[in-house]
Short mmCIF file of C-alpha atoms and ligand atoms in Angstrom, two decimals:
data_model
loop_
_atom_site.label_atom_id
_atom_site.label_comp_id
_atom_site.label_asym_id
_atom_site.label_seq_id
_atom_site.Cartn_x
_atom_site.Cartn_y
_atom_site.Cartn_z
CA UNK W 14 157.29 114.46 79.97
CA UNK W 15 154.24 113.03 81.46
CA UNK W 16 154.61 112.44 85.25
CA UNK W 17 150.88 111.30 86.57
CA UNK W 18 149.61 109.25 83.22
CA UNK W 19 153.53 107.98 83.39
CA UNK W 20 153.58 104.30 82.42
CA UNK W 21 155.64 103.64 86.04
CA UNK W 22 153.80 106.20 88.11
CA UNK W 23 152.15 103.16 90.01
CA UNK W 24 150.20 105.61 92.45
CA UNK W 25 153.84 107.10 93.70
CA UNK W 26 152.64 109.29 97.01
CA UNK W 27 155.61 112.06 96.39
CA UNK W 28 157.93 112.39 93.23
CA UNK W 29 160.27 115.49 93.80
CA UNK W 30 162.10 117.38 91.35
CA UNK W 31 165.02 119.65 92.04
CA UNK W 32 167.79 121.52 90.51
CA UNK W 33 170.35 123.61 92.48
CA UNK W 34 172.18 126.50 90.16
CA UNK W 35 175.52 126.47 91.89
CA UNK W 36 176.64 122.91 92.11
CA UNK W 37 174.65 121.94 88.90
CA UNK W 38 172.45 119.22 90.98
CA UNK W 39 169.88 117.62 88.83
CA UNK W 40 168.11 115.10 90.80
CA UNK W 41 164.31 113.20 91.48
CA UNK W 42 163.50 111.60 94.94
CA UNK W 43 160.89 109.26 94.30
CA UNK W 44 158.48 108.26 96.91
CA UNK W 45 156.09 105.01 96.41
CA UNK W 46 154.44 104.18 99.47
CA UNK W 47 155.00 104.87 102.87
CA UNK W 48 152.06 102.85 104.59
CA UNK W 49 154.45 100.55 106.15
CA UNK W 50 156.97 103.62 107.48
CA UNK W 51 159.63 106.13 105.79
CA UNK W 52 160.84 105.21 102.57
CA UNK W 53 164.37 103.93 102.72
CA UNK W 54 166.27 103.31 99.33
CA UNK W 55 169.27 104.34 97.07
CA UNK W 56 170.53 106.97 95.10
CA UNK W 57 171.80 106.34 91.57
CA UNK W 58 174.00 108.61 90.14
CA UNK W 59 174.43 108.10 85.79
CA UNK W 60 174.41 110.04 82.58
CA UNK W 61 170.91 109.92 81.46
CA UNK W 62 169.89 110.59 77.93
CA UNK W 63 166.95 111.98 78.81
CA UNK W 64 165.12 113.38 81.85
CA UNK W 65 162.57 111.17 81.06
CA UNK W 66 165.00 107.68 81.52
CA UNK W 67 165.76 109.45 84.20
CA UNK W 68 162.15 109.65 85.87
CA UNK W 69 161.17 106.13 84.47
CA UNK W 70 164.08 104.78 86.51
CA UNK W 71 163.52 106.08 89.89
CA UNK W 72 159.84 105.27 89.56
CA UNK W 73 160.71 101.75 88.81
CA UNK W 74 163.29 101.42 91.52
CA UNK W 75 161.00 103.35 94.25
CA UNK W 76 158.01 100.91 93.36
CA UNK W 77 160.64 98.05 93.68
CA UNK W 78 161.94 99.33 96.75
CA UNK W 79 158.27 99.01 98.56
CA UNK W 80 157.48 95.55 97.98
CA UNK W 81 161.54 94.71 98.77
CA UNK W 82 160.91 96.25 102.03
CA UNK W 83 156.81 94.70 103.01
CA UNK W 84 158.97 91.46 101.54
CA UNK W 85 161.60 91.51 104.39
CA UNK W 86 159.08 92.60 106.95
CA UNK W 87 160.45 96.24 107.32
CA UNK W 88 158.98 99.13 109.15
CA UNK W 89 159.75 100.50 105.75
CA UNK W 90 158.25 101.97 102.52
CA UNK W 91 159.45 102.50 99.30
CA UNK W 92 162.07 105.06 97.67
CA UNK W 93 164.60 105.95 95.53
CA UNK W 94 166.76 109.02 94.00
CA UNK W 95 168.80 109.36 90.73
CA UNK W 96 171.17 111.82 90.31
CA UNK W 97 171.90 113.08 86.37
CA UNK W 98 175.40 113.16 85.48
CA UNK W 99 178.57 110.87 85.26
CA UNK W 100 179.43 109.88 88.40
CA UNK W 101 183.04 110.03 87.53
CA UNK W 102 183.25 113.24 85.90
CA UNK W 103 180.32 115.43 87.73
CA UNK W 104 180.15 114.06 91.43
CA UNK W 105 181.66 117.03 93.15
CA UNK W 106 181.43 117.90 97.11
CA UNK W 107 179.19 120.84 96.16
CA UNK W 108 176.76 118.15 94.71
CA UNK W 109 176.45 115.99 97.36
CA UNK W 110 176.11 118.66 99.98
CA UNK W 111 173.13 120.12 97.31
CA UNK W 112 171.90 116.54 97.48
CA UNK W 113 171.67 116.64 101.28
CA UNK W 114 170.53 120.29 101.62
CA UNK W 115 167.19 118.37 99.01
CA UNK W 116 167.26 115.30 101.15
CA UNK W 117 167.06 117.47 104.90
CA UNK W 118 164.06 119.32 102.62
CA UNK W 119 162.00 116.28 102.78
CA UNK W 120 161.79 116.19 106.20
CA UNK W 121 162.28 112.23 106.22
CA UNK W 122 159.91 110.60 104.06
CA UNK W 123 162.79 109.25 101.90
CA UNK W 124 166.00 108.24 103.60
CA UNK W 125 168.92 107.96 101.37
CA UNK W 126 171.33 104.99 100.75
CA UNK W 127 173.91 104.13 98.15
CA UNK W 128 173.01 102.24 95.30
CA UNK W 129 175.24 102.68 91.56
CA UNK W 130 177.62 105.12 90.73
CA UNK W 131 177.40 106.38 94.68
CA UNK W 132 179.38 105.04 97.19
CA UNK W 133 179.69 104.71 101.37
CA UNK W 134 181.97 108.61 100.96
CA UNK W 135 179.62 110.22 98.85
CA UNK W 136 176.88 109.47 101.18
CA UNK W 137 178.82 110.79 103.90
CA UNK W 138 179.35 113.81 102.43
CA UNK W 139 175.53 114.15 102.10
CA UNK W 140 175.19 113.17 105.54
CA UNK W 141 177.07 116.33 106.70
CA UNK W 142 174.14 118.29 105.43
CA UNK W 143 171.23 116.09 106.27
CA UNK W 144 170.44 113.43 108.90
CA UNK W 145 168.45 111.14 106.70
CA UNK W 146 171.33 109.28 105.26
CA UNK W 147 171.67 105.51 105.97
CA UNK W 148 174.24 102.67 105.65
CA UNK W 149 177.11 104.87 106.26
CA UNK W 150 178.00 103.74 109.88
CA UNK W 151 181.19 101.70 110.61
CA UNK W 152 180.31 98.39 112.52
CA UNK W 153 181.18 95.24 113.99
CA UNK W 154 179.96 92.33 111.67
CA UNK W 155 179.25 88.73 113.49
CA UNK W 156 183.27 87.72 114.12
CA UNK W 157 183.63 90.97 115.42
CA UNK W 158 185.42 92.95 112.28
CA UNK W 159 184.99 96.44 111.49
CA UNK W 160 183.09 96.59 108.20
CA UNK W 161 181.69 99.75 106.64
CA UNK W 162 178.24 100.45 105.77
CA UNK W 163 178.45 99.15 102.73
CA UNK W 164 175.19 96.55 101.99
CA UNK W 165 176.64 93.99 99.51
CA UNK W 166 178.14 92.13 101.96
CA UNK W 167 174.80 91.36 103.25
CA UNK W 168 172.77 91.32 99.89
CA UNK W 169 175.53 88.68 98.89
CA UNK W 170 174.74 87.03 101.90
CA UNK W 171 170.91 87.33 101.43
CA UNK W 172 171.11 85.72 98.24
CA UNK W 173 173.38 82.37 99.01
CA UNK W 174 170.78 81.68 101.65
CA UNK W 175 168.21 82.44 98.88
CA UNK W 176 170.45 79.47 96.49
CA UNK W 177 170.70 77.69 99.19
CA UNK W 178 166.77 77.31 99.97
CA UNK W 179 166.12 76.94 96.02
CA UNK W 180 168.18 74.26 95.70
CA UNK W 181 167.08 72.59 99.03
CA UNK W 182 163.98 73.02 97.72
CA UNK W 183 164.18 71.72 93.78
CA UNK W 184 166.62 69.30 94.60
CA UNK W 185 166.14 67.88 98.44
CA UNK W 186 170.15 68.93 98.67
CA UNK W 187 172.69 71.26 99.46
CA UNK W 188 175.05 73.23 97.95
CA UNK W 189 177.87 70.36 97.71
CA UNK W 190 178.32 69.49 94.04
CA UNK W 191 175.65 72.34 92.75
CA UNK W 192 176.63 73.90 89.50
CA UNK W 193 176.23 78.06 89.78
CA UNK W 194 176.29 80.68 87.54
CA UNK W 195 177.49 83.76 88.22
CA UNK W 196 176.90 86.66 86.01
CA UNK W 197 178.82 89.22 87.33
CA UNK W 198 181.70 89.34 89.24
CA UNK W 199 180.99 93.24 91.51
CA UNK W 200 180.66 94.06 94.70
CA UNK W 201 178.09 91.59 95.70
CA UNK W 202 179.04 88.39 93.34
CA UNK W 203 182.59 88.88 94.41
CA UNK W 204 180.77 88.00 97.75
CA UNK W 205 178.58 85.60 96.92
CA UNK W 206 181.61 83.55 94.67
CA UNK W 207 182.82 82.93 98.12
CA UNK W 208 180.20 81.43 99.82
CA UNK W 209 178.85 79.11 96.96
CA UNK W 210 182.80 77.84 97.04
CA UNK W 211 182.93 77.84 100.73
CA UNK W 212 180.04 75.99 100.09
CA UNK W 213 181.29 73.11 98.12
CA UNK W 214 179.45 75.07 94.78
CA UNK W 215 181.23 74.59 91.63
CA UNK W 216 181.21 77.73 89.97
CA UNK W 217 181.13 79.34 86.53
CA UNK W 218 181.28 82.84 86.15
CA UNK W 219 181.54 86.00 83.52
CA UNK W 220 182.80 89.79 83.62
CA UNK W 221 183.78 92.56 81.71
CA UNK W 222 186.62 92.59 84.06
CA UNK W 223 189.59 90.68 83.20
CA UNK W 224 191.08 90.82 86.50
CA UNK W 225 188.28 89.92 88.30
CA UNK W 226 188.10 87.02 86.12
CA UNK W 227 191.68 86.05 86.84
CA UNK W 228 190.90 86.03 90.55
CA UNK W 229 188.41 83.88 90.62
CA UNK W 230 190.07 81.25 88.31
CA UNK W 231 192.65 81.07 91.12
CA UNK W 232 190.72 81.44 94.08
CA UNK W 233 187.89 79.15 93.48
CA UNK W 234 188.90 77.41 90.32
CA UNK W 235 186.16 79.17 88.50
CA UNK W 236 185.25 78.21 85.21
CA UNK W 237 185.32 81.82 83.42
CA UNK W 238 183.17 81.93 80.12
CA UNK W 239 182.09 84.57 77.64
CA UNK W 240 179.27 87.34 78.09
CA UNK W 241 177.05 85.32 76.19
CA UNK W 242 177.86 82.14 76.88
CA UNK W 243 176.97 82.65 80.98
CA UNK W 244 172.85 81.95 80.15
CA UNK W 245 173.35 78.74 78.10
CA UNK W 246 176.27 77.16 80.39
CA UNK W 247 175.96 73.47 81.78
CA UNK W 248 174.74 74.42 85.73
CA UNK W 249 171.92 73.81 88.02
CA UNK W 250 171.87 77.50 88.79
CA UNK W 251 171.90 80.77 87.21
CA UNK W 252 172.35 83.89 89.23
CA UNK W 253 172.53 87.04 87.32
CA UNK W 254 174.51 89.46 89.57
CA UNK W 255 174.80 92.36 87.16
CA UNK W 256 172.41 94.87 85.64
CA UNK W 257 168.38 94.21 84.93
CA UNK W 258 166.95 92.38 82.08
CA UNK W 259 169.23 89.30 82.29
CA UNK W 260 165.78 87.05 82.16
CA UNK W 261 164.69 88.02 78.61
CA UNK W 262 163.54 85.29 75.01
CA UNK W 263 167.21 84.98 73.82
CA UNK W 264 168.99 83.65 77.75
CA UNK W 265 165.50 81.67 78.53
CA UNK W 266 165.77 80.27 75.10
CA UNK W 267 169.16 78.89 75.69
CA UNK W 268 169.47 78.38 79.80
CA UNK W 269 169.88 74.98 81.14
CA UNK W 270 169.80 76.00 84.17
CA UNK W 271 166.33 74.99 86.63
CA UNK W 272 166.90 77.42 89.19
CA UNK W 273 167.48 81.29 88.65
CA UNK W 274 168.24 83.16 91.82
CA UNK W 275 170.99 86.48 92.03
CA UNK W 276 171.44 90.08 93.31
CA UNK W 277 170.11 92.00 90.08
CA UNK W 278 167.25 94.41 90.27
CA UNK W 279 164.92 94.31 87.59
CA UNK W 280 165.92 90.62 86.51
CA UNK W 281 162.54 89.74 84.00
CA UNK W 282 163.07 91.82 81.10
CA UNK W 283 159.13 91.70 80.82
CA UNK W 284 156.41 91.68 83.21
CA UNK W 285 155.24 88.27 80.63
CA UNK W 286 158.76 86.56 81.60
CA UNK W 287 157.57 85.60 84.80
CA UNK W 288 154.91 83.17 83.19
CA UNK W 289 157.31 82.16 80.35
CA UNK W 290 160.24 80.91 83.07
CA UNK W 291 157.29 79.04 84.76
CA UNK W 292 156.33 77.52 81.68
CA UNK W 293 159.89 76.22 81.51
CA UNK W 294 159.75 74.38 84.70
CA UNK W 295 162.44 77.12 85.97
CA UNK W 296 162.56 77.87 89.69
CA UNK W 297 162.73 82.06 90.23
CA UNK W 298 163.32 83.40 93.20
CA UNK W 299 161.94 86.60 92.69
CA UNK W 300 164.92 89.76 92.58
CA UNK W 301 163.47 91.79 95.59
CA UNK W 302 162.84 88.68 97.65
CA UNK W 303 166.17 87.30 97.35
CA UNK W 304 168.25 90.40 97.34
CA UNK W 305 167.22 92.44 100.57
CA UNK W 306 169.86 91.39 102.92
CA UNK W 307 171.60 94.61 102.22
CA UNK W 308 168.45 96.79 103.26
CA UNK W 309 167.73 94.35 106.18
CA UNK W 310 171.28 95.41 107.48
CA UNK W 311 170.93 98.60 106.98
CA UNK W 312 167.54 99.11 108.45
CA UNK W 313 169.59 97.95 111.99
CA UNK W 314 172.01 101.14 111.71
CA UNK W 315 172.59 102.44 114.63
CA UNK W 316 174.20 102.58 117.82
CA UNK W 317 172.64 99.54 119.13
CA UNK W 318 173.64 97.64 116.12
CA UNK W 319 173.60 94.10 116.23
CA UNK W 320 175.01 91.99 113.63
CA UNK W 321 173.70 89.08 114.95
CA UNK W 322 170.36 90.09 114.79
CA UNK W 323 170.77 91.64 111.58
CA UNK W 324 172.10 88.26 110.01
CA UNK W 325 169.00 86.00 111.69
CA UNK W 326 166.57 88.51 109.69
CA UNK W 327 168.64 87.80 106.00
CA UNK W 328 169.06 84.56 107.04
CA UNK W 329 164.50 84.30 106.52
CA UNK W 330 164.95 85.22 103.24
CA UNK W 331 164.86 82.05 102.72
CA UNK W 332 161.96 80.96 104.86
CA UNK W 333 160.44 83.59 102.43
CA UNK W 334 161.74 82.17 99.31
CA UNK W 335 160.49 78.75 100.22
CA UNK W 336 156.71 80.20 101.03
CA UNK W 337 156.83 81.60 97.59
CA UNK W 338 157.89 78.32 96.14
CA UNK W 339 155.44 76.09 98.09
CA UNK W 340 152.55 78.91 97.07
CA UNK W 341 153.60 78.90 93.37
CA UNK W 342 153.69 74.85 93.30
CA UNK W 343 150.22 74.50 95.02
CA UNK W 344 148.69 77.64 92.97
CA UNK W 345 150.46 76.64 89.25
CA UNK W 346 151.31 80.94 89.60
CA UNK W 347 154.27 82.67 88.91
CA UNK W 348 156.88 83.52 92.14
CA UNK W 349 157.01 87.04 91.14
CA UNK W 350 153.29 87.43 90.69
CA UNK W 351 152.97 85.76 94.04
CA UNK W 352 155.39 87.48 95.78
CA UNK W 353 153.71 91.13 94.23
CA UNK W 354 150.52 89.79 95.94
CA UNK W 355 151.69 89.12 99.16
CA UNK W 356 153.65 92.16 99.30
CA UNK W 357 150.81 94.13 98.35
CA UNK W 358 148.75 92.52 101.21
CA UNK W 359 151.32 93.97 103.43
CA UNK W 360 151.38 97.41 101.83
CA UNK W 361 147.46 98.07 102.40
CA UNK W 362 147.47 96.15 106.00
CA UNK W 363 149.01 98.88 108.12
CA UNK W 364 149.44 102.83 107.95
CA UNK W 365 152.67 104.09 110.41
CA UNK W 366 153.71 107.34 111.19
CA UNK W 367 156.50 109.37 109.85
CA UNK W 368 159.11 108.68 112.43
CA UNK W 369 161.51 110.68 110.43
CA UNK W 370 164.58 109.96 111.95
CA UNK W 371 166.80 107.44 110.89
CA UNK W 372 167.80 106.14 114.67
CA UNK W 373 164.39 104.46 114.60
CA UNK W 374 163.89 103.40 110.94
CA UNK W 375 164.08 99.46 112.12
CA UNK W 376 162.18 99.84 115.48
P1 NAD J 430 178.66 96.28 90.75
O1 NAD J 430 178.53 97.43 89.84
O2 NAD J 430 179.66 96.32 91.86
O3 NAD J 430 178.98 94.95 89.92
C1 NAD J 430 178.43 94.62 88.70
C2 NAD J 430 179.45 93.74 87.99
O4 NAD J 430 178.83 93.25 86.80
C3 NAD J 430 180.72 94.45 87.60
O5 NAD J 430 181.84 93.68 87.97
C4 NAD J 430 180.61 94.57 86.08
O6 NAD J 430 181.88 94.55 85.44
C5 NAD J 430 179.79 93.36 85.74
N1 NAD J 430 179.03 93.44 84.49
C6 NAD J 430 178.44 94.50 83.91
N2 NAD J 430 177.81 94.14 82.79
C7 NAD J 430 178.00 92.80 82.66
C8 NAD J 430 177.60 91.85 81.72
N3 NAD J 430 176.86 92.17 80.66
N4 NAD J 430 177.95 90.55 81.92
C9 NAD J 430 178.69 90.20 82.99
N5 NAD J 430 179.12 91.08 83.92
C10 NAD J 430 178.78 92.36 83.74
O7 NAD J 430 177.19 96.02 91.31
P2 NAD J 430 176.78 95.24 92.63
O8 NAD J 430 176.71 96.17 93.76
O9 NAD J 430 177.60 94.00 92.75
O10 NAD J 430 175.27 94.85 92.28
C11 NAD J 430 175.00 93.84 91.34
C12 NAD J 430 173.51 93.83 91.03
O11 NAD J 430 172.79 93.59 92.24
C13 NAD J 430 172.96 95.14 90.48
O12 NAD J 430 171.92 94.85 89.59
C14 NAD J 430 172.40 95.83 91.72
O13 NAD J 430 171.37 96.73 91.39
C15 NAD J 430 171.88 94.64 92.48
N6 NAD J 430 171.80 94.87 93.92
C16 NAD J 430 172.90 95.20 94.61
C17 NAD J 430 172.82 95.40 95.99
C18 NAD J 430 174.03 95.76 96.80
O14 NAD J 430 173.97 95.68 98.04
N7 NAD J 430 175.15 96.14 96.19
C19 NAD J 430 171.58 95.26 96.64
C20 NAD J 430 170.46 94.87 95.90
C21 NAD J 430 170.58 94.68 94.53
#
């Protein structure tokens, strides 16, 4: 397994390795670029094949994870960590103190946060053995409810102001009357359902989950169609809110939709489906732009938490978005391309210090 001449190594500063005998920890903490400050970004616990889909994937997500964060103008770089195993099988208490006794080792160039198959109590338990654990604080969101440190309530957030700025943009409206698809029904397009309805959206979704399903037939009088029917259905919007690769030659060849805008990391299949949806005349907000609300929030842990604040700095996600979208209609370029670019511009600007505590990750 190569690691330097890796396809993905992308000039990663740091890519750890570790195994610890006892609890039978087998994880990588992948570190892009932390020119802009400490990388913050999740862990993913799931049963690899291979070690080597294991190291492909957190140097994909860590590369991600930098131009998410230059994107949403954070005193952040770019991270990630995968654990190996089955997350509902192998995730023992031993592990994720073993996790934190690796993360504490890395004297806080990575910061950890939850991402899939860990959760807001997992990371908790790693936080008893190391201080650089984020998004695990209880707080006050803006009515003044307790809500845990859980990020999809933001990135859900993120990404209906995302829809909404697409759509303002492509079709001088709002969200009255606007068609969306929702691929996807988890913790963040459960979330997002909501606002698009609250919205006035009319909404058709998909899910493996048949309950899910039923809920949102009652609750917003969704339109619920099959797994494969969710790219060619008859809507203004698509946003894929479930794994990577939704944006591939089979959904582009059938989607009606003009806009494409959702949670998912990793949403073009190919680096080349970024020119083929522009092509098409399709609208994409680019996958890090639009879903970074949950890292903004995050990145305002603390004590002096302030959801407020927090919510003004999702909320220019779509000042962002609509940048990207004027730049891409005056250039004839691709969003993601542009977006790459000006993140990159970002990335090489400024150098910070470690501050290596998580207290002052957003200062
Ligand atoms: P989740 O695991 O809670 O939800 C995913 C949902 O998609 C599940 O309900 C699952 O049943 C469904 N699903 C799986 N395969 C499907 C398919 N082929 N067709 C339709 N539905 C399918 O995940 P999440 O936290 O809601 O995140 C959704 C996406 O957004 C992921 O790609 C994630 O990486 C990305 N993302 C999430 C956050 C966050 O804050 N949670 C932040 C940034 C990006």
């Amino acid at each position: 397994m190569s690691v330097f001449s890796h396809k993905h190594f992308a000039n990663h500063e740091n890519v750890h390795f570790h195994h610890d005998k006892k609890s039978g920890l087998k994880a990588i903490v992948a570190v892009h670029n932390t020119n802009l400050g400490p990388a913050l970004g999740g862990c993913r616990m799931f049963p690899y094949a291979t070690d080597e889909d294991a190291l492909s994937d957190v140097l994909k997500l860590s590369r991600g994870m930098s131009y998410k964060s230059a994107m949403a103008n954070l005193a952040l770089g770019g991270g990630k960590s995968v654990i190996i195993g089955d997350p509902k099988t192998e995730k023992t208490p031993a592990l994720l103190h073993a996790m934190g006794d690796f993360l504490e080792s890395l004297g806080g160039q990575y910061i950890v946060a939850e991402d899939s198959g860990t959760s807001v109590p997992d990371l908790q338990e790693m936080a008893t053995h190391s201080k650089y654990v984020a998004g695990i604080q209880s707080k006050m969101d803006i009515n003044g409810n307790a809500i845990s440190g859980d990020p999809s309530p933001a990135t859900a957030y993120g990404v209906y102001t995302g829809i909404r700025a697409a759509v303002s943009f492509r079709y001088h409206s709002n969200l009255n009357g606007v068609r969306v698809a929702i691929q996807g029904l988890g913790n963040v397009g459960m979330y997002l359902a909501q606002h698009l309805y609250d919205a006035g959206a009319i909404l058709t979704v998909c899910d493996l989950d048949e309950d899910k399903l039923n809920m949102a037939r009652i609750r917003w009088n969704a339109n619920v169609v099959r797994l494969n029917e969710i790219f060619s259905a008859d809507v203004d919007v698509f946003a894929p809110c479930a794994m990577g690769g939704a944006i591939n030659d089979d959904s582009l060849a059938v989607m009606k939709a003009r806009i494409i805008a959702g949670a998912a990391n990793n949403q073009l299949a190919e680096v080349r489906h970024d020119q083929t949806v522009t092509n098409k005349g399709i609208l994409y907000a680019p996958d890090y732009v639009i879903n970074a609300g949950g890292i903004i929030d995050v990145s305002y842990e603390g004590a002096d938490y302030n959801a407020r604040v927090s919510r003004q700095h999702v909320e220019s996600i779509s000042d962002t978005l609509t940048e990207i979208f004027e730049r891409a209609k005056q250039t004839g370029l691709p969003t993601k391309l542009l977006a790459n670019q000006i993140a990159e511009e970002r990335m090489n600007a400024k150098k910070v210090t470690l501050t290596g505590e998580v207290e002052r990750v957003a200062s």
